[in-house]
XYZ file of C-alpha atoms in Angstrom:
612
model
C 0.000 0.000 0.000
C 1.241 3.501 -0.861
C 0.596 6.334 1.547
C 1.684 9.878 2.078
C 3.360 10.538 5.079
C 3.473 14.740 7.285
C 5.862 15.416 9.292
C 3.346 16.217 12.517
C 5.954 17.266 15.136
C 9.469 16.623 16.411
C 10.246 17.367 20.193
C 13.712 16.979 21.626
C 12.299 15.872 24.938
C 12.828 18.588 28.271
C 15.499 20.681 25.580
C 13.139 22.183 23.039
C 11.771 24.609 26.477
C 15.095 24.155 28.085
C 17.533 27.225 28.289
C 20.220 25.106 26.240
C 18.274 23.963 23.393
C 19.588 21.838 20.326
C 20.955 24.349 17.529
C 18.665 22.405 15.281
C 16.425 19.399 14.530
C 15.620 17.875 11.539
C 13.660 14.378 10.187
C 13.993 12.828 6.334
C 11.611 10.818 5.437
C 10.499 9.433 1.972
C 7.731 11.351 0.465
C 5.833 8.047 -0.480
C 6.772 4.391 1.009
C 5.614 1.072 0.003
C 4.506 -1.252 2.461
C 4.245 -1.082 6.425
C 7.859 0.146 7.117
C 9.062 3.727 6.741
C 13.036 4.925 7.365
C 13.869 8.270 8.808
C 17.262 9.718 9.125
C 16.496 12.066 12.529
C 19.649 14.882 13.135
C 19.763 16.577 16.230
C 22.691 19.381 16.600
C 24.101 21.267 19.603
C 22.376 18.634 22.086
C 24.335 19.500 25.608
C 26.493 16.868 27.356
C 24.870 13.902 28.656
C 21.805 11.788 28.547
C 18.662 13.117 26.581
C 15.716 11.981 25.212
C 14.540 12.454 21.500
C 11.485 11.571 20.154
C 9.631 11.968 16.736
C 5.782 11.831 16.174
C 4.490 10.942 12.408
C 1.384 10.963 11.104
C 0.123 9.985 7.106
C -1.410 13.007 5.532
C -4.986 12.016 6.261
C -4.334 11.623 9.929
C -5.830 8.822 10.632
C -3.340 8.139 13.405
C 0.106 8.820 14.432
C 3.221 6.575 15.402
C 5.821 7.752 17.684
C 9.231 6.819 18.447
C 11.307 7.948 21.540
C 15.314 6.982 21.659
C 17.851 8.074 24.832
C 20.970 9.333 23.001
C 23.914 9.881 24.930
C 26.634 12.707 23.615
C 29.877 12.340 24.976
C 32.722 15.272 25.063
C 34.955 14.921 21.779
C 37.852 13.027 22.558
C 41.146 14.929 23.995
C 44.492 13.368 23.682
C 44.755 12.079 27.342
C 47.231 9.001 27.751
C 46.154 6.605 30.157
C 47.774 6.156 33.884
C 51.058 4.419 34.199
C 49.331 1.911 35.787
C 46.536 -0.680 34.263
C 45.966 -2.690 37.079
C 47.289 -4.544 40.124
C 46.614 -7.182 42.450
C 48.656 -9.611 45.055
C 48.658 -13.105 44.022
C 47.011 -15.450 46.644
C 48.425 -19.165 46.731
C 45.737 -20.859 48.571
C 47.846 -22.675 51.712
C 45.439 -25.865 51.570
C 46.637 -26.633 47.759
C 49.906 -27.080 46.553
C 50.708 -24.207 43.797
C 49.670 -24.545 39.949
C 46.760 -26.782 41.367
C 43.402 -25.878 39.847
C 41.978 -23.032 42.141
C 44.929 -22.440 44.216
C 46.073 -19.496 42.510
C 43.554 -16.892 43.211
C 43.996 -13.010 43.106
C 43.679 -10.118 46.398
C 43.261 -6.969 46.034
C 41.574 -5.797 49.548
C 43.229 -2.248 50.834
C 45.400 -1.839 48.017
C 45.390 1.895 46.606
C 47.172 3.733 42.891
C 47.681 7.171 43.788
C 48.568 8.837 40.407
C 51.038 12.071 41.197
C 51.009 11.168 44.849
C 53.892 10.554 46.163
C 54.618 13.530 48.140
C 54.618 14.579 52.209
C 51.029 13.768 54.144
C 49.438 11.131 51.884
C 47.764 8.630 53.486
C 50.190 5.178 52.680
C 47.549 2.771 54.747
C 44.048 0.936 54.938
C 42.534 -1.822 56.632
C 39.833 -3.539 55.586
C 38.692 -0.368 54.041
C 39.755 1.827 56.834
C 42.345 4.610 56.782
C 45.237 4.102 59.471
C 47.361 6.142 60.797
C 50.422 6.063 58.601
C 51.496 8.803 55.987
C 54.212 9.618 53.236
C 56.359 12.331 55.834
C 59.150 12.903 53.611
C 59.935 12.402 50.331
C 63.447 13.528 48.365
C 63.630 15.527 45.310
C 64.041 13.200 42.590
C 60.519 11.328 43.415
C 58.443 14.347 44.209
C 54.886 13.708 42.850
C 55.610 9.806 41.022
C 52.622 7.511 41.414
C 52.770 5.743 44.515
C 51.051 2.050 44.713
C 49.769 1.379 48.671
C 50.418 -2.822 49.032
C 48.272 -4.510 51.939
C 51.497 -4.633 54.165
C 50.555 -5.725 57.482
C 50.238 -9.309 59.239
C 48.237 -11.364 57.325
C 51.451 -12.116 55.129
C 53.067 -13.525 57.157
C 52.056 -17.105 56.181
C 53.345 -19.840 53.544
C 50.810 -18.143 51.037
C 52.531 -14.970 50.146
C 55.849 -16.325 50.283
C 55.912 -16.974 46.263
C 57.947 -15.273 43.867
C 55.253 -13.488 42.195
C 53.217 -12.079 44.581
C 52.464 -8.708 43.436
C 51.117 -8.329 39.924
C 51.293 -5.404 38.013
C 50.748 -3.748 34.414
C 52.120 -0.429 33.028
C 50.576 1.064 30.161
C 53.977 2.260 28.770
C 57.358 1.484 30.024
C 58.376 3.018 32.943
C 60.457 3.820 36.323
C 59.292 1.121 38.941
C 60.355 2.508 42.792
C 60.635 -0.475 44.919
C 60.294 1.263 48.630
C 61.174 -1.207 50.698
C 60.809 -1.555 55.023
C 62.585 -4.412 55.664
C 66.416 -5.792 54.479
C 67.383 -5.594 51.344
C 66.009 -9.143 49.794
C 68.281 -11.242 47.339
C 65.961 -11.116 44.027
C 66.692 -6.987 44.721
C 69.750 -7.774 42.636
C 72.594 -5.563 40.874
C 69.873 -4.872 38.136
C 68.388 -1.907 40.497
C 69.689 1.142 41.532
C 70.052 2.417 45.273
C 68.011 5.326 45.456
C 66.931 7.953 48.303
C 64.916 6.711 51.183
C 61.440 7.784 51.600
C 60.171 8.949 54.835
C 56.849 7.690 56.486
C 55.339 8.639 59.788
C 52.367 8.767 62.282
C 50.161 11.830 63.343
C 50.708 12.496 67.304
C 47.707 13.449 69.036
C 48.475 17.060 67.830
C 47.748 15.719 64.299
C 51.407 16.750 63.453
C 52.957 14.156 61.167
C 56.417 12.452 62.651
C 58.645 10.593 60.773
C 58.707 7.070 62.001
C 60.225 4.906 59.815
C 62.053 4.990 56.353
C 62.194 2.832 53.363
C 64.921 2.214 51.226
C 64.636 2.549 47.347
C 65.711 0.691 44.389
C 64.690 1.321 41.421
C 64.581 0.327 37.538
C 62.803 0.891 34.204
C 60.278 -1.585 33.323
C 58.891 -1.899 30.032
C 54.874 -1.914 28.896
C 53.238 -4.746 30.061
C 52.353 -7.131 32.981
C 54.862 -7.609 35.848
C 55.662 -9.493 39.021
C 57.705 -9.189 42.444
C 57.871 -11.869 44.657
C 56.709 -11.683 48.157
C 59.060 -12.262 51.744
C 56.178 -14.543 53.709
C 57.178 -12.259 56.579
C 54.709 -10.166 58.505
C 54.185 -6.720 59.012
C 54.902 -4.229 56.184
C 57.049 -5.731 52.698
C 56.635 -2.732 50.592
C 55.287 -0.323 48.153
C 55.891 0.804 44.760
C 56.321 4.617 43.141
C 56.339 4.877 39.563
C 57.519 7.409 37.083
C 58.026 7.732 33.389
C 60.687 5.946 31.838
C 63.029 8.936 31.914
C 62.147 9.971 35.337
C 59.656 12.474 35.033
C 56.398 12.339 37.170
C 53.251 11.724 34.724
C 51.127 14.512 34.019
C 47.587 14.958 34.809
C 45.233 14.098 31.366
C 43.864 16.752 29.338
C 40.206 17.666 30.204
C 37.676 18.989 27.255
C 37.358 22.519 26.912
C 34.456 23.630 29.881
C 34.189 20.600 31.393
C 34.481 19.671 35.206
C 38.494 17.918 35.827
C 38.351 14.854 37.380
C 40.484 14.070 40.439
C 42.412 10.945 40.589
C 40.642 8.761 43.998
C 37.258 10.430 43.494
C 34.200 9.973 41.852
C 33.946 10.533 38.331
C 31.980 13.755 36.969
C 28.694 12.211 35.061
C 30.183 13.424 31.760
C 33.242 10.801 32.101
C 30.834 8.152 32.750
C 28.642 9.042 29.344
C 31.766 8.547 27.504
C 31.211 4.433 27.721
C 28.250 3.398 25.760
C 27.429 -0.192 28.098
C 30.327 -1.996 29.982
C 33.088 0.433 31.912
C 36.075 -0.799 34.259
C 34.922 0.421 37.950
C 37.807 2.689 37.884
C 38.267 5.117 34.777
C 41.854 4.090 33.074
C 42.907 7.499 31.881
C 41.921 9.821 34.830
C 41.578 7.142 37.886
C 38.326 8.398 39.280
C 35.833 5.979 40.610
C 32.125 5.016 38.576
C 30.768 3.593 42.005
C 29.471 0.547 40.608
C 30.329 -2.120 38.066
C 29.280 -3.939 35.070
C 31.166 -7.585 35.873
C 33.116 -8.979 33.045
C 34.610 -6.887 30.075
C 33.185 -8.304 27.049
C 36.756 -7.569 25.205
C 38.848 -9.285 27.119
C 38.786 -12.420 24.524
C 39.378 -11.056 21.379
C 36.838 -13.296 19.309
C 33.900 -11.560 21.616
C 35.734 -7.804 21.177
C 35.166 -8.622 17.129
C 31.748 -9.599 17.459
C 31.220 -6.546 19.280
C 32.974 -4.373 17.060
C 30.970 -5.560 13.945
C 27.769 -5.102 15.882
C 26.875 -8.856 15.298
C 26.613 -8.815 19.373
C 24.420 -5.975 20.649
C 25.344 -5.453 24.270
C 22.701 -2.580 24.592
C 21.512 -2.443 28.286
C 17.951 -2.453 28.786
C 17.288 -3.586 24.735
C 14.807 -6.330 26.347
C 13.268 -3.626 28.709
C 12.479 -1.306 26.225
C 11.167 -3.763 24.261
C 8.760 -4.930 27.157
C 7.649 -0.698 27.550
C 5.762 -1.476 24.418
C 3.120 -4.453 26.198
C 1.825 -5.332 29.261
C 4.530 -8.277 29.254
C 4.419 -8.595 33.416
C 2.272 -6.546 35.475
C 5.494 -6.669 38.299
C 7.727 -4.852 35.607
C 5.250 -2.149 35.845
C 4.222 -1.372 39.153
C 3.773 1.890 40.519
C 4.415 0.312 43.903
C 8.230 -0.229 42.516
C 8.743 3.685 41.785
C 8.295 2.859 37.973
C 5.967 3.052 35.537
C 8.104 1.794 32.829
C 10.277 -1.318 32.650
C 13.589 0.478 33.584
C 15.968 -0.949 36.051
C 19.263 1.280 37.223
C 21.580 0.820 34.490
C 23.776 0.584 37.532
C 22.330 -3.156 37.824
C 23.499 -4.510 34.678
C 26.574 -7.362 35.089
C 28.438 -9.177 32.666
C 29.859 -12.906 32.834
C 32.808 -13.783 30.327
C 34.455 -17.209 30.154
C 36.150 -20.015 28.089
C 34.141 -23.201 28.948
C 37.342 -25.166 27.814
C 34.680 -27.404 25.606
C 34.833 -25.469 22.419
C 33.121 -22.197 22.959
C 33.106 -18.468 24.552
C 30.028 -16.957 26.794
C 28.812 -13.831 27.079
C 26.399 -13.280 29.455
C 24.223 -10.489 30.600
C 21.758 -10.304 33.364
C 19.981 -7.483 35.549
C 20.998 -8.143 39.006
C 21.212 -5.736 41.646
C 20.700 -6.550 45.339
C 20.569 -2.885 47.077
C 16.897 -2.666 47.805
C 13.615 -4.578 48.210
C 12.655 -3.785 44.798
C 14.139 -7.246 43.754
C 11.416 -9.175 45.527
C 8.172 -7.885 43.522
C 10.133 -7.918 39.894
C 10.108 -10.937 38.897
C 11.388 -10.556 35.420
C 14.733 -9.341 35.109
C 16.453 -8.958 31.322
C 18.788 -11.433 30.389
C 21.573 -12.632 27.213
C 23.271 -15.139 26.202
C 25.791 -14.950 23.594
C 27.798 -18.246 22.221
C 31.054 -17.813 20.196
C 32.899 -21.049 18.543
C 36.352 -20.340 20.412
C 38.003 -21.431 17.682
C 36.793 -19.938 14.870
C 35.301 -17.120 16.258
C 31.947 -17.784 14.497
C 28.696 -16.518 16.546
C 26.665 -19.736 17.411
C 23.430 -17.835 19.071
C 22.461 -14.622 20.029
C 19.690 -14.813 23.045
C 17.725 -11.623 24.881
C 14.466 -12.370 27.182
C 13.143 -11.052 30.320
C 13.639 -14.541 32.525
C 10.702 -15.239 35.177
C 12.086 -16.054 38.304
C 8.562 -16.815 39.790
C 8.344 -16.073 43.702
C 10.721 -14.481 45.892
C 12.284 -17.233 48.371
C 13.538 -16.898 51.811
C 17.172 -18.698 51.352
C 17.922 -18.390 55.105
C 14.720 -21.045 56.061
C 13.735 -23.453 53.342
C 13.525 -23.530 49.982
C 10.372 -23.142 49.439
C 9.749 -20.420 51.784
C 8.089 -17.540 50.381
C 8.047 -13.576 51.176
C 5.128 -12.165 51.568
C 6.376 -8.226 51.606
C 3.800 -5.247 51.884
C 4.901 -4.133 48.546
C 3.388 -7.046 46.771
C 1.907 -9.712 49.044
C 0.566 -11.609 46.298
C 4.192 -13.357 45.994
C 3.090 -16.165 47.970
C 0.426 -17.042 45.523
C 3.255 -16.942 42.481
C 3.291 -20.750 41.074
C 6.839 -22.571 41.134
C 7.005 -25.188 38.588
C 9.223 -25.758 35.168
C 7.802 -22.105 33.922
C 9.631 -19.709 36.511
C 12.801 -20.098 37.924
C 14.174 -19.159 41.613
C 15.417 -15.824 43.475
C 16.336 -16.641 46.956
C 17.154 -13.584 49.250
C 18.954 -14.696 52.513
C 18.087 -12.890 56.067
C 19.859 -10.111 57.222
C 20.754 -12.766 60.841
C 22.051 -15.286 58.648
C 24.863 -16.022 56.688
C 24.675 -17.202 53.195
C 24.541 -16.100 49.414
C 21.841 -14.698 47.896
C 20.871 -16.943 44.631
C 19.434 -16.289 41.359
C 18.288 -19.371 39.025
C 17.111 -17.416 35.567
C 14.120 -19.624 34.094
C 15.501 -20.691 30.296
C 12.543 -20.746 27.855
C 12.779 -24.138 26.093
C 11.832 -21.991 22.688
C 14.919 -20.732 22.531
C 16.172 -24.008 22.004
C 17.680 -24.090 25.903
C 17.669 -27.718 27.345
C 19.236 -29.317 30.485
C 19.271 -28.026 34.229
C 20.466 -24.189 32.973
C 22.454 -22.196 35.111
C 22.601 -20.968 39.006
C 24.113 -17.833 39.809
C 24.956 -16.853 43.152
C 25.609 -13.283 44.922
C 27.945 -13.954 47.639
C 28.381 -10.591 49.172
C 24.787 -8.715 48.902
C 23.878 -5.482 49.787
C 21.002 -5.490 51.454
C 19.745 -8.575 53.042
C 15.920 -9.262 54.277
C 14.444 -7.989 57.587
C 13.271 -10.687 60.009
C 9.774 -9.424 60.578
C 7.182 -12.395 60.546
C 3.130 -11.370 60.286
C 0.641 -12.757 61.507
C 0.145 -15.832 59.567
C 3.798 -16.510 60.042
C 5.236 -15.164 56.639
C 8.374 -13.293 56.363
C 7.894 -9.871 55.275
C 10.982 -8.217 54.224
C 9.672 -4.986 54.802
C 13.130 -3.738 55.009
C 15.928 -4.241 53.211
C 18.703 -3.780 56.022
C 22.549 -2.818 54.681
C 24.467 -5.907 55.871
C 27.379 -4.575 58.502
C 30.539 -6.845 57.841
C 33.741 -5.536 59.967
C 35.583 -6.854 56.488
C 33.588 -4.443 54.383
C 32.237 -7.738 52.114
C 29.255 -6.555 51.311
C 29.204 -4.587 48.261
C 27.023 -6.930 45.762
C 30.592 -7.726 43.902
C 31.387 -11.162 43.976
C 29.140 -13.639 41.635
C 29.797 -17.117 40.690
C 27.674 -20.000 39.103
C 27.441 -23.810 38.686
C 25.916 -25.525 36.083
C 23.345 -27.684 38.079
C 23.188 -31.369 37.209
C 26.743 -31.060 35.904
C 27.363 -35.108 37.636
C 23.866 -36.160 35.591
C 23.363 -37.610 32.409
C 20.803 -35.098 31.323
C 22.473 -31.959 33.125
C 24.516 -29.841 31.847
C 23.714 -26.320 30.264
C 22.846 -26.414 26.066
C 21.114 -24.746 22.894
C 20.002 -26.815 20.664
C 18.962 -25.201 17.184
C 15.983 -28.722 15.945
C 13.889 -27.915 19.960
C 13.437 -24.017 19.458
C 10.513 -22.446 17.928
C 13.009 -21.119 14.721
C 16.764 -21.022 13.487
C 18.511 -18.387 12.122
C 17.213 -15.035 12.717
C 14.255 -14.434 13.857
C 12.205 -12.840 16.431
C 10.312 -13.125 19.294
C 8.018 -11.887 22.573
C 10.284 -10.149 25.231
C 9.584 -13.983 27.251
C 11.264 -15.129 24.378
C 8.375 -18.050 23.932
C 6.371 -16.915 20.949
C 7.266 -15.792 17.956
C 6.589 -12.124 16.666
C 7.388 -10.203 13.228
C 10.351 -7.912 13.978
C 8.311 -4.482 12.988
C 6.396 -5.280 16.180
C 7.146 -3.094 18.988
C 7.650 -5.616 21.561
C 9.830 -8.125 19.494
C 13.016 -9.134 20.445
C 15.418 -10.571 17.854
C 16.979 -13.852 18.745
C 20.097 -15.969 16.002
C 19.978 -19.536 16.455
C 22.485 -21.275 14.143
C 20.879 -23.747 12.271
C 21.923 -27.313 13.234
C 23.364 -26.066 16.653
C 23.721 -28.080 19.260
C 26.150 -27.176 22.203
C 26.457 -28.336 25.600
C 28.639 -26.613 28.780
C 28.497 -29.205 31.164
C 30.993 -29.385 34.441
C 31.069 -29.623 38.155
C 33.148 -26.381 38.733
C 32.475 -23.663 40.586
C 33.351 -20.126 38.070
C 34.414 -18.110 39.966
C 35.615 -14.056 38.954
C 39.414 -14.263 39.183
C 40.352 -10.839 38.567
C 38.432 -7.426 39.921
C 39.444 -5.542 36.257
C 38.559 -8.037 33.490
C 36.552 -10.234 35.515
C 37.105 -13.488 33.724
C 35.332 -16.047 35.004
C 37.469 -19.689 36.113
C 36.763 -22.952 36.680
C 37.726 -24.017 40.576
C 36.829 -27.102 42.411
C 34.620 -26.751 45.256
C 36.933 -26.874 47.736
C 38.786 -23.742 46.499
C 36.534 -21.031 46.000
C 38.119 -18.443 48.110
C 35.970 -15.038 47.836
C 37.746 -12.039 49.073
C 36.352 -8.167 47.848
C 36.418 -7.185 44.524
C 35.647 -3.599 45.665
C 38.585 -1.757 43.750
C 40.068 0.807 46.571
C 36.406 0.972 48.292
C 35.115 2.857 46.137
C 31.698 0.929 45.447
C 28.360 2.279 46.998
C 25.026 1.838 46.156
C 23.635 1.417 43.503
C 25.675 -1.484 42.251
């Protein structure tokens, strides 16, 4: 059918009436089209800094009825030529002392009061935490030649004093370019120290008296030497109390210089939080910790989908379509779940804090790459009345690099459980009591939320639609550090409420929603496992479907969701590992027998809060 199409009106959302307007706005559109779909090409000019929304309202020249299309487009500052920090990342390797070294799970990572303190190194910085708390020991005096170098705060106190850290790679780190590498040492002068560094000044470091003048107390000697780009180790003593830190320069001895900031824009300071516009810079997945000007995001995203270089191509072609919140807006467009929608949850869209978005990256050592990403947050009680939460799957032939499926739904996970009393216990909160009447059979999955006077993880067991082509027991996911955990309050027919969601107080400050591992249930049975299987699901290829990802829709339809099958696929992850993050910057997940899953913080220099 042919059909004239008007340009009714365009609105650029809250900046048409703003005081900072867009410069201009313009929509081109066909004068005629054929059939039921119409492209625009919509420019919008001079938008400010940030997030805004556009939308465009159409109507065919007889005005029978309109269509209208909203978008959230984020503009980002033009890029600067600001070089990264010196440093990438760093962590203290953890050699597990019930395993014997190179064992499967032994070697884990620790990165728990550890601090970078770009340009630093000078008289009165802090040089100490404990378990997340400053102590009393500065930087008092610091010569010449090292005046403002990075300085890298090590967890030097007690705890390494066991067989553990006595390995000879115990701290781990990786410069972005070559550079000078400070060794400030507190005790002798150890024998891998060797005639390859140079003696340097000592450094100066001291307590506040109860006058809150700063002493010096104690020095450390330096050695130092230029290291090239790339990752690095120094062993460890296995000696308690303090070891050492580390002060870095650039290769010719020169402190780095602070990044250049776009013209008008707030600076960012190195071991604070980020101003928003650094943040609208990174279009899904960020690092917790911004790489070029070291300030903090507050949250994080999990895995970084680049880390294997198979997924990063995928991305980079746009054949994988990481977009938080694609399902959600998707499910804005029907009544998919009357929980997504509740008034009651401080919504009236589908739109969970972007904040809540984590990713899960791995090598399944059988033949293929995951992707996964799921809306998980546990940092109020909104998590007990929605009980569909947006999740994707993406499979990658880890050889080839070919993309074997590409999966979005919103996953029911039926009733919210009590994981601190039975199984089977449901909530019955004041927000939405009608949880205990939610069925639990093969249609939902589980969401078990532990009490706030009982240990435990909090678990999350995403229901797989079998129309996808998903077979076998799936996968469990569980939160081992939540936020919040449930009030005990029991009413009067004996169901736990959860009318608050209390802020867990842990003197080890583990309890930042960071650490999340899975098993693949059924991993020991013959039918277990977790697989796709192209010749079950509803269609192959590409197609779409409902935001439940059960029935099939055309793709013009405001709620579809497309889905890529391959044809023929069939692909099964099936183990009896724990995976477990290894790292708090990339986040790749690891397989680790039971026995070894050792979960310290993953909270890079404390700097997570809520959300996360």
């Amino acid at each position: 059918m042919r059909a004239k199409l008007a340009l009714a009106a365009l609105l650029a959302v809250g900046l048409t009436q703003s005081a900072n307007p867009p410069k201009s706005v313009q929509l081109e559109c066909p004068a005629e089209v054929n059939g039921p779909i119409v492209e625009c090409k919509l420019t919008v000019t001079g938008l400010p800094l940030g997030s805004s929304a556009v939308k465009a309202i159409l109507y065919p020249a007889d005005k029978t009825s309109t269509v209208s299309r909203q978008v959230r487009v984020n503009r980002v500052a033009a890029n600067v030529a600001a070089q990264p920090t010196l440093l990438s990342s760093y962590w203290h390797r953890k050699i597990l002392s019930s395993g014997t070294e190179g064992a499967p799970g032994v070697d884990q990572t620790e990165i728990r009061d550890m601090r970078y303190l770009p340009r630093q190194l000078v008289a009165g910085t802090l040089a100490e935490w404990e378990n997340g708390l400053p102590q009393n020991f500065y930087v008092s005096q610091v010569p010449p030649e090292y005046q403002g170098a990075d300085l890298l705060v090590t967890r030097n106190y007690g705890t390494y004093g066991s067989a553990g850290y006595a390995n000879t790679c115990w701290t781990r780190f990786t410069l972005n370019r070559s550079a000078k590498v400070i060794l400030l040492m507190f005790s002798e002068r150890p024998a891998w120290v060797d005639d390859t560094w140079t003696v340097g000044p000592a450094v100066g470091y001291g307590r506040k008296g109860s006058d809150n003048v700063l002493s010096t107390t104690e020095t450390a000697d330096s050695y130092f030497k230029v290291f090239r780009e790339g990752s690095h180790c120094l062993p460890g003593q296995g000696a308690p109390g303090r070891i050492y830190q580390i002060a870095f320069m650039e290769a010719d001895g020169s402190p780095s210089k602070p990044p250049a900031v776009p013209a008008g824009l707030p600076v960012p300071q190195p071991n604070t939080y980020c101003p928003q516009w650094v943040h609208d810079q990174y279009k899904d997945w960020h690092p917790q910790i911004d790489p070029v000007y070291w300030c903090y995001f507050g949250h994080e995203h999990g895995s970084d989908p680049a880390q294997f270089p198979k997924i990063k191509a995928l991305l980079d072609s746009g054949a994988i379509n990481l977009t938080f919140g694609r399902v959600e807006q998707a499910g804005n467009a029907t009544p998919m779940c009357v929980s997504c929608h509740q008034q009651k949850l401080g919504r009236s869209r589908v739109e969970a804090p972007r904040e809540s978005y984590k990713l899960f990256a791995l090598d399944d050592r059988q033949g293929h790459l995951w992707l996964i990403k799921f809306e998980l947050s546990s940092h109020n009680r909104a998590r007990l009345c929605q009980r569909h939460h947006e999740y994707g799957i993406w499979a990658v032939d880890s050889n080839t690099g070919e993309l074997l499926a590409a999966l979005q739904f919103a996953s029911d996970f039926g009733p919210a459980l009590n994981a601190s009393v039975g199984n089977n216990t449901r909530y019955k909160p004041d927000l939405c009591p009608e949880n205990v009447d939610i069925p639990m059979n093969n249609d939902q999955g589980r969401h078990r939320i532990p009490l706030i006077s009982a240990a435990g993880y909090e678990n999350w067991t995403p229901h797989f639609p079998p129309q996808l082509g998903f077979y076998g027991y799936g996968r469990s996911y569980n939160l081992d550090n939540p936020m919040t955990r449930c009030s005990d309050e029991v009413d009067a027919d004996g169901f736990y409420t959860c009318n608050q969601a209390v802020r867990a107080l842990d003197p080890n400050n583990y309890n930042w929603g960071d650490n999340r591992w899975f098993i693949i249930p059924g991993g020991d049975q013959p039918d277990g496992g977790f697989g796709i299987r192209a010749s079950t699901a509803i269609a192959s290829g590409t197609f779409c479907t409902d935001v439940l990802g059960t029935t099939l829709r055309d793709c013009t339809a405001p709620d579809a969701v497309q889905q890529y099958i391959k044809p023929g696929l069939d692909i099964l992850h099936k183990d009896q590992f724990r995976w477990i993050p290894y790292d708090p910057w990339w986040v790749e997940y690891k397989p680790v027998p039971s026995g070894f899953v050792n979960f310290d913080t993953h909270n890079l220099e404390g700097a997570l809060r809520a959300p996360n």
